[in-house]
């Protein structure tokens, strides 16, 4: 019974992160009202430069603050062990998100999920920045009506990811030619 409680708390933490991932990206990253905030500025730079990511030290400071602050209400509401398990689930999945997002930009996707995650994210980058805000899951895009199923994704040549570009031809690698093209988006 105790173990089930802990597993449910971890799952709730993971689910909470996926909602935060969506909300932070959609509103802090793309709403004009938040464009001048530190997150808004970093996120716009990520879109403009393609291979730019906010410094890890900034992320670690924010993560440490969230870790401490979130533990207080979580343990008060759910009890010490489930509260810590909830925050651990949330923070660990935040780490998964950071890893996955970076890999999407730096490496070709492995398996159906890896390929889906890239197409979902690069549709957001290069086709319509008002859609596909989720990075690890389409769940909240579906819930909030911002999900779009990617078709062919046109990637501007100067923002093309190294894993997508064939240096021999200067075009997208043959393995991705059915789903990605070089060209001006929209
Ligand atoms: Zn974005
Ligand atoms: Zn990105």
mmCIF file of C-alpha atoms and ligand atoms in Angstrom:
data_model
loop_
_atom_site.group_PDB
_atom_site.id
_atom_site.type_symbol
_atom_site.label_atom_id
_atom_site.label_comp_id
_atom_site.label_asym_id
_atom_site.label_seq_id
_atom_site.Cartn_x
_atom_site.Cartn_y
_atom_site.Cartn_z
ATOM 1 C CA UNK A 1 0.000 0.000 0.000
ATOM 2 C CA UNK A 2 2.816 2.331 0.948
ATOM 3 C CA UNK A 3 4.694 1.405 -2.253
ATOM 4 C CA UNK A 4 1.593 2.180 -4.345
ATOM 5 C CA UNK A 5 1.319 5.572 -2.681
ATOM 6 C CA UNK A 6 4.940 6.338 -3.571
ATOM 7 C CA UNK A 7 4.505 5.165 -7.194
ATOM 8 C CA UNK A 8 1.343 7.305 -7.528
ATOM 9 C CA UNK A 9 3.206 10.305 -6.087
ATOM 10 C CA UNK A 10 6.091 9.853 -8.576
ATOM 11 C CA UNK A 11 3.579 9.533 -11.451
ATOM 12 C CA UNK A 12 1.769 12.684 -10.288
ATOM 13 C CA UNK A 13 5.127 14.510 -10.212
ATOM 14 C CA UNK A 14 5.915 13.384 -13.777
ATOM 15 C CA UNK A 15 2.461 14.500 -14.965
ATOM 16 C CA UNK A 16 2.892 17.851 -13.213
ATOM 17 C CA UNK A 17 6.204 18.410 -15.013
ATOM 18 C CA UNK A 18 4.616 17.707 -18.421
ATOM 19 C CA UNK A 19 1.984 20.379 -17.658
ATOM 20 C CA UNK A 20 4.654 22.848 -16.482
ATOM 21 C CA UNK A 21 6.718 22.075 -19.602
ATOM 22 C CA UNK A 22 3.715 23.028 -21.744
ATOM 23 C CA UNK A 23 2.732 26.113 -19.751
ATOM 24 C CA UNK A 24 6.262 27.525 -19.405
ATOM 25 C CA UNK A 25 6.961 27.020 -23.113
ATOM 26 C CA UNK A 26 3.604 28.252 -24.408
ATOM 27 C CA UNK A 27 3.191 31.282 -22.198
ATOM 28 C CA UNK A 28 6.623 32.226 -20.849
ATOM 29 C CA UNK A 29 8.272 31.371 -24.176
ATOM 30 C CA UNK A 30 5.732 32.545 -26.726
ATOM 31 C CA UNK A 31 3.270 35.007 -25.194
ATOM 32 C CA UNK A 32 4.149 38.591 -26.100
ATOM 33 C CA UNK A 33 3.492 39.696 -22.501
ATOM 34 C CA UNK A 34 6.440 37.582 -21.280
ATOM 35 C CA UNK A 35 8.799 38.270 -24.189
ATOM 36 C CA UNK A 36 11.093 40.521 -22.127
ATOM 37 C CA UNK A 37 11.391 38.160 -19.143
ATOM 38 C CA UNK A 38 14.683 36.235 -18.791
ATOM 39 C CA UNK A 39 12.982 33.030 -19.981
ATOM 40 C CA UNK A 40 11.292 34.802 -22.902
ATOM 41 C CA UNK A 41 14.597 36.315 -24.032
ATOM 42 C CA UNK A 42 16.445 32.975 -23.789
ATOM 43 C CA UNK A 43 13.669 31.143 -25.627
ATOM 44 C CA UNK A 44 13.488 33.605 -28.518
ATOM 45 C CA UNK A 45 17.269 33.273 -28.888
ATOM 46 C CA UNK A 46 16.846 29.465 -28.990
ATOM 47 C CA UNK A 47 14.401 29.877 -31.905
ATOM 48 C CA UNK A 48 16.500 32.449 -33.772
ATOM 49 C CA UNK A 49 19.832 30.628 -33.466
ATOM 50 C CA UNK A 50 18.518 27.038 -33.484
ATOM 51 C CA UNK A 51 21.505 25.531 -31.660
ATOM 52 C CA UNK A 52 21.512 27.940 -28.692
ATOM 53 C CA UNK A 53 20.472 26.649 -25.263
ATOM 54 C CA UNK A 54 20.284 28.711 -22.079
ATOM 55 C CA UNK A 55 23.383 28.150 -19.878
ATOM 56 C CA UNK A 56 23.224 25.051 -17.675
ATOM 57 C CA UNK A 57 24.182 27.035 -14.554
ATOM 58 C CA UNK A 58 21.048 29.168 -14.908
ATOM 59 C CA UNK A 59 18.897 26.045 -15.211
ATOM 60 C CA UNK A 60 20.570 24.424 -12.197
ATOM 61 C CA UNK A 61 19.955 27.480 -9.994
ATOM 62 C CA UNK A 62 16.259 27.601 -10.936
ATOM 63 C CA UNK A 63 15.924 23.819 -10.516
ATOM 64 C CA UNK A 64 17.519 23.984 -7.043
ATOM 65 C CA UNK A 65 15.141 26.760 -5.958
ATOM 66 C CA UNK A 66 12.102 24.877 -7.312
ATOM 67 C CA UNK A 67 13.309 21.702 -5.590
ATOM 68 C CA UNK A 68 13.468 23.359 -2.177
ATOM 69 C CA UNK A 69 10.309 25.450 -2.551
ATOM 70 C CA UNK A 70 8.187 22.589 -3.962
ATOM 71 C CA UNK A 71 9.189 20.200 -1.152
ATOM 72 C CA UNK A 72 7.579 22.422 1.483
ATOM 73 C CA UNK A 73 3.922 22.276 0.330
ATOM 74 C CA UNK A 74 4.304 18.764 -1.154
ATOM 75 C CA UNK A 75 5.472 17.185 2.119
ATOM 76 C CA UNK A 76 2.957 19.251 4.147
ATOM 77 C CA UNK A 77 0.047 18.054 1.985
ATOM 78 C CA UNK A 78 1.029 14.470 1.130
ATOM 79 C CA UNK A 79 3.374 13.538 4.008
ATOM 80 C CA UNK A 80 7.143 13.312 3.977
ATOM 81 C CA UNK A 81 7.803 10.250 1.778
ATOM 82 C CA UNK A 82 5.026 10.800 -0.828
ATOM 83 C CA UNK A 83 5.813 14.524 -0.901
ATOM 84 C CA UNK A 84 9.485 13.888 -1.615
ATOM 85 C CA UNK A 85 8.531 11.200 -4.173
ATOM 86 C CA UNK A 86 6.237 13.705 -5.939
ATOM 87 C CA UNK A 87 8.963 16.349 -6.157
ATOM 88 C CA UNK A 88 11.521 13.691 -7.210
ATOM 89 C CA UNK A 89 9.213 12.546 -10.048
ATOM 90 C CA UNK A 90 8.743 16.152 -11.168
ATOM 91 C CA UNK A 91 12.443 17.051 -11.054
ATOM 92 C CA UNK A 92 13.640 13.795 -12.661
ATOM 93 C CA UNK A 93 11.237 14.259 -15.551
ATOM 94 C CA UNK A 94 12.408 17.831 -15.904
ATOM 95 C CA UNK A 95 15.881 16.303 -16.380
ATOM 96 C CA UNK A 96 14.448 13.921 -19.015
ATOM 97 C CA UNK A 97 12.918 16.915 -20.810
ATOM 98 C CA UNK A 98 16.218 18.807 -20.826
ATOM 99 C CA UNK A 99 18.075 15.769 -22.167
ATOM 100 C CA UNK A 100 15.430 14.989 -24.807
ATOM 101 C CA UNK A 101 15.156 18.585 -26.026
ATOM 102 C CA UNK A 102 18.912 18.860 -26.486
ATOM 103 C CA UNK A 103 19.089 15.460 -28.221
ATOM 104 C CA UNK A 104 16.316 16.515 -30.600
ATOM 105 C CA UNK A 105 18.567 19.295 -31.840
ATOM 106 C CA UNK A 106 21.829 17.342 -31.839
ATOM 107 C CA UNK A 107 21.025 13.741 -32.830
ATOM 108 C CA UNK A 108 18.689 11.896 -35.211
ATOM 109 C CA UNK A 109 15.796 10.194 -33.413
ATOM 110 C CA UNK A 110 15.951 6.526 -32.490
ATOM 111 C CA UNK A 111 12.739 4.480 -32.607
ATOM 112 C CA UNK A 112 9.164 5.656 -33.138
ATOM 113 C CA UNK A 113 9.161 7.895 -30.046
ATOM 114 C CA UNK A 114 12.497 9.546 -30.884
ATOM 115 C CA UNK A 115 11.355 10.271 -34.446
ATOM 116 C CA UNK A 116 7.944 11.491 -33.273
ATOM 117 C CA UNK A 117 9.494 13.807 -30.665
ATOM 118 C CA UNK A 118 11.700 15.480 -33.273
ATOM 119 C CA UNK A 119 8.948 15.978 -35.818
ATOM 120 C CA UNK A 120 6.604 17.329 -33.129
ATOM 121 C CA UNK A 121 9.267 19.770 -31.894
ATOM 122 C CA UNK A 122 10.584 20.902 -35.293
ATOM 123 C CA UNK A 123 7.041 21.488 -36.507
ATOM 124 C CA UNK A 124 6.893 23.966 -33.608
ATOM 125 C CA UNK A 125 10.276 25.490 -34.551
ATOM 126 C CA UNK A 126 9.860 25.775 -38.316
ATOM 127 C CA UNK A 127 6.190 25.437 -39.297
ATOM 128 C CA UNK A 128 3.974 27.016 -36.631
ATOM 129 C CA UNK A 129 5.346 28.295 -33.297
ATOM 130 C CA UNK A 130 1.795 28.545 -31.930
ATOM 131 C CA UNK A 131 1.495 24.739 -31.934
ATOM 132 C CA UNK A 132 3.199 21.688 -30.416
ATOM 133 C CA UNK A 133 4.538 23.282 -27.242
ATOM 134 C CA UNK A 134 4.961 19.933 -25.466
ATOM 135 C CA UNK A 135 8.396 18.366 -25.900
ATOM 136 C CA UNK A 136 8.088 15.022 -24.105
ATOM 137 C CA UNK A 137 4.374 14.416 -24.781
ATOM 138 C CA UNK A 138 1.534 15.713 -27.013
ATOM 139 C CA UNK A 139 -0.893 15.358 -24.066
ATOM 140 C CA UNK A 140 -1.308 19.056 -23.207
ATOM 141 C CA UNK A 141 -1.251 20.211 -26.832
ATOM 142 C CA UNK A 142 -4.186 17.868 -27.365
ATOM 143 C CA UNK A 143 -5.901 19.092 -24.180
ATOM 144 C CA UNK A 144 -5.446 22.810 -25.017
ATOM 145 C CA UNK A 145 -6.119 22.490 -28.773
ATOM 146 C CA UNK A 146 -2.596 23.378 -29.974
ATOM 147 C CA UNK A 147 -1.660 19.971 -31.393
ATOM 148 C CA UNK A 148 -0.818 19.781 -35.103
ATOM 149 C CA UNK A 149 0.226 16.582 -36.821
ATOM 150 C CA UNK A 150 3.407 17.384 -38.767
ATOM 151 C CA UNK A 151 3.537 16.768 -42.499
ATOM 152 C CA UNK A 152 6.695 17.684 -44.431
ATOM 153 C CA UNK A 153 8.805 20.069 -42.328
ATOM 154 C CA UNK A 154 10.688 22.746 -44.243
ATOM 155 C CA UNK A 155 13.875 23.629 -42.383
ATOM 156 C CA UNK A 156 15.635 26.910 -43.256
ATOM 157 C CA UNK A 157 19.130 25.940 -44.515
ATOM 158 C CA UNK A 158 21.000 28.162 -42.048
ATOM 159 C CA UNK A 159 19.142 26.559 -39.104
ATOM 160 C CA UNK A 160 19.438 22.974 -40.369
ATOM 161 C CA UNK A 161 20.453 20.479 -37.688
ATOM 162 C CA UNK A 162 23.754 18.611 -38.285
ATOM 163 C CA UNK A 163 22.023 15.221 -38.016
ATOM 164 C CA UNK A 164 19.621 16.186 -40.812
ATOM 165 C CA UNK A 165 22.114 17.632 -43.279
ATOM 166 C CA UNK A 166 24.119 15.454 -45.660
ATOM 167 C CA UNK A 167 27.444 17.288 -46.111
ATOM 168 C CA UNK A 168 28.062 15.418 -49.390
ATOM 169 C CA UNK A 169 24.964 16.803 -51.114
ATOM 170 C CA UNK A 170 24.212 19.897 -49.008
ATOM 171 C CA UNK A 171 20.620 18.636 -48.763
ATOM 172 C CA UNK A 172 18.755 16.615 -46.132
ATOM 173 C CA UNK A 173 19.997 13.051 -45.664
ATOM 174 C CA UNK A 174 18.123 10.497 -47.784
ATOM 175 C CA UNK A 175 16.787 8.739 -44.672
ATOM 176 C CA UNK A 176 14.819 11.894 -43.727
ATOM 177 C CA UNK A 177 13.878 13.116 -47.222
ATOM 178 C CA UNK A 178 10.274 11.890 -46.893
ATOM 179 C CA UNK A 179 9.594 14.034 -43.828
ATOM 180 C CA UNK A 180 12.007 16.994 -43.966
ATOM 181 C CA UNK A 181 13.020 19.419 -46.735
ATOM 182 C CA UNK A 182 15.344 22.374 -46.858
ATOM 183 C CA UNK A 183 13.591 25.606 -47.653
ATOM 184 C CA UNK A 184 11.905 28.632 -46.268
ATOM 185 C CA UNK A 185 9.139 27.708 -43.836
ATOM 186 C CA UNK A 186 5.612 29.085 -44.364
HETATM 187 ZN ZN1 LIG B 1 9.264 27.633 -28.706
HETATM 188 ZN ZN1 LIG B 2 14.069 23.478 -29.496
#
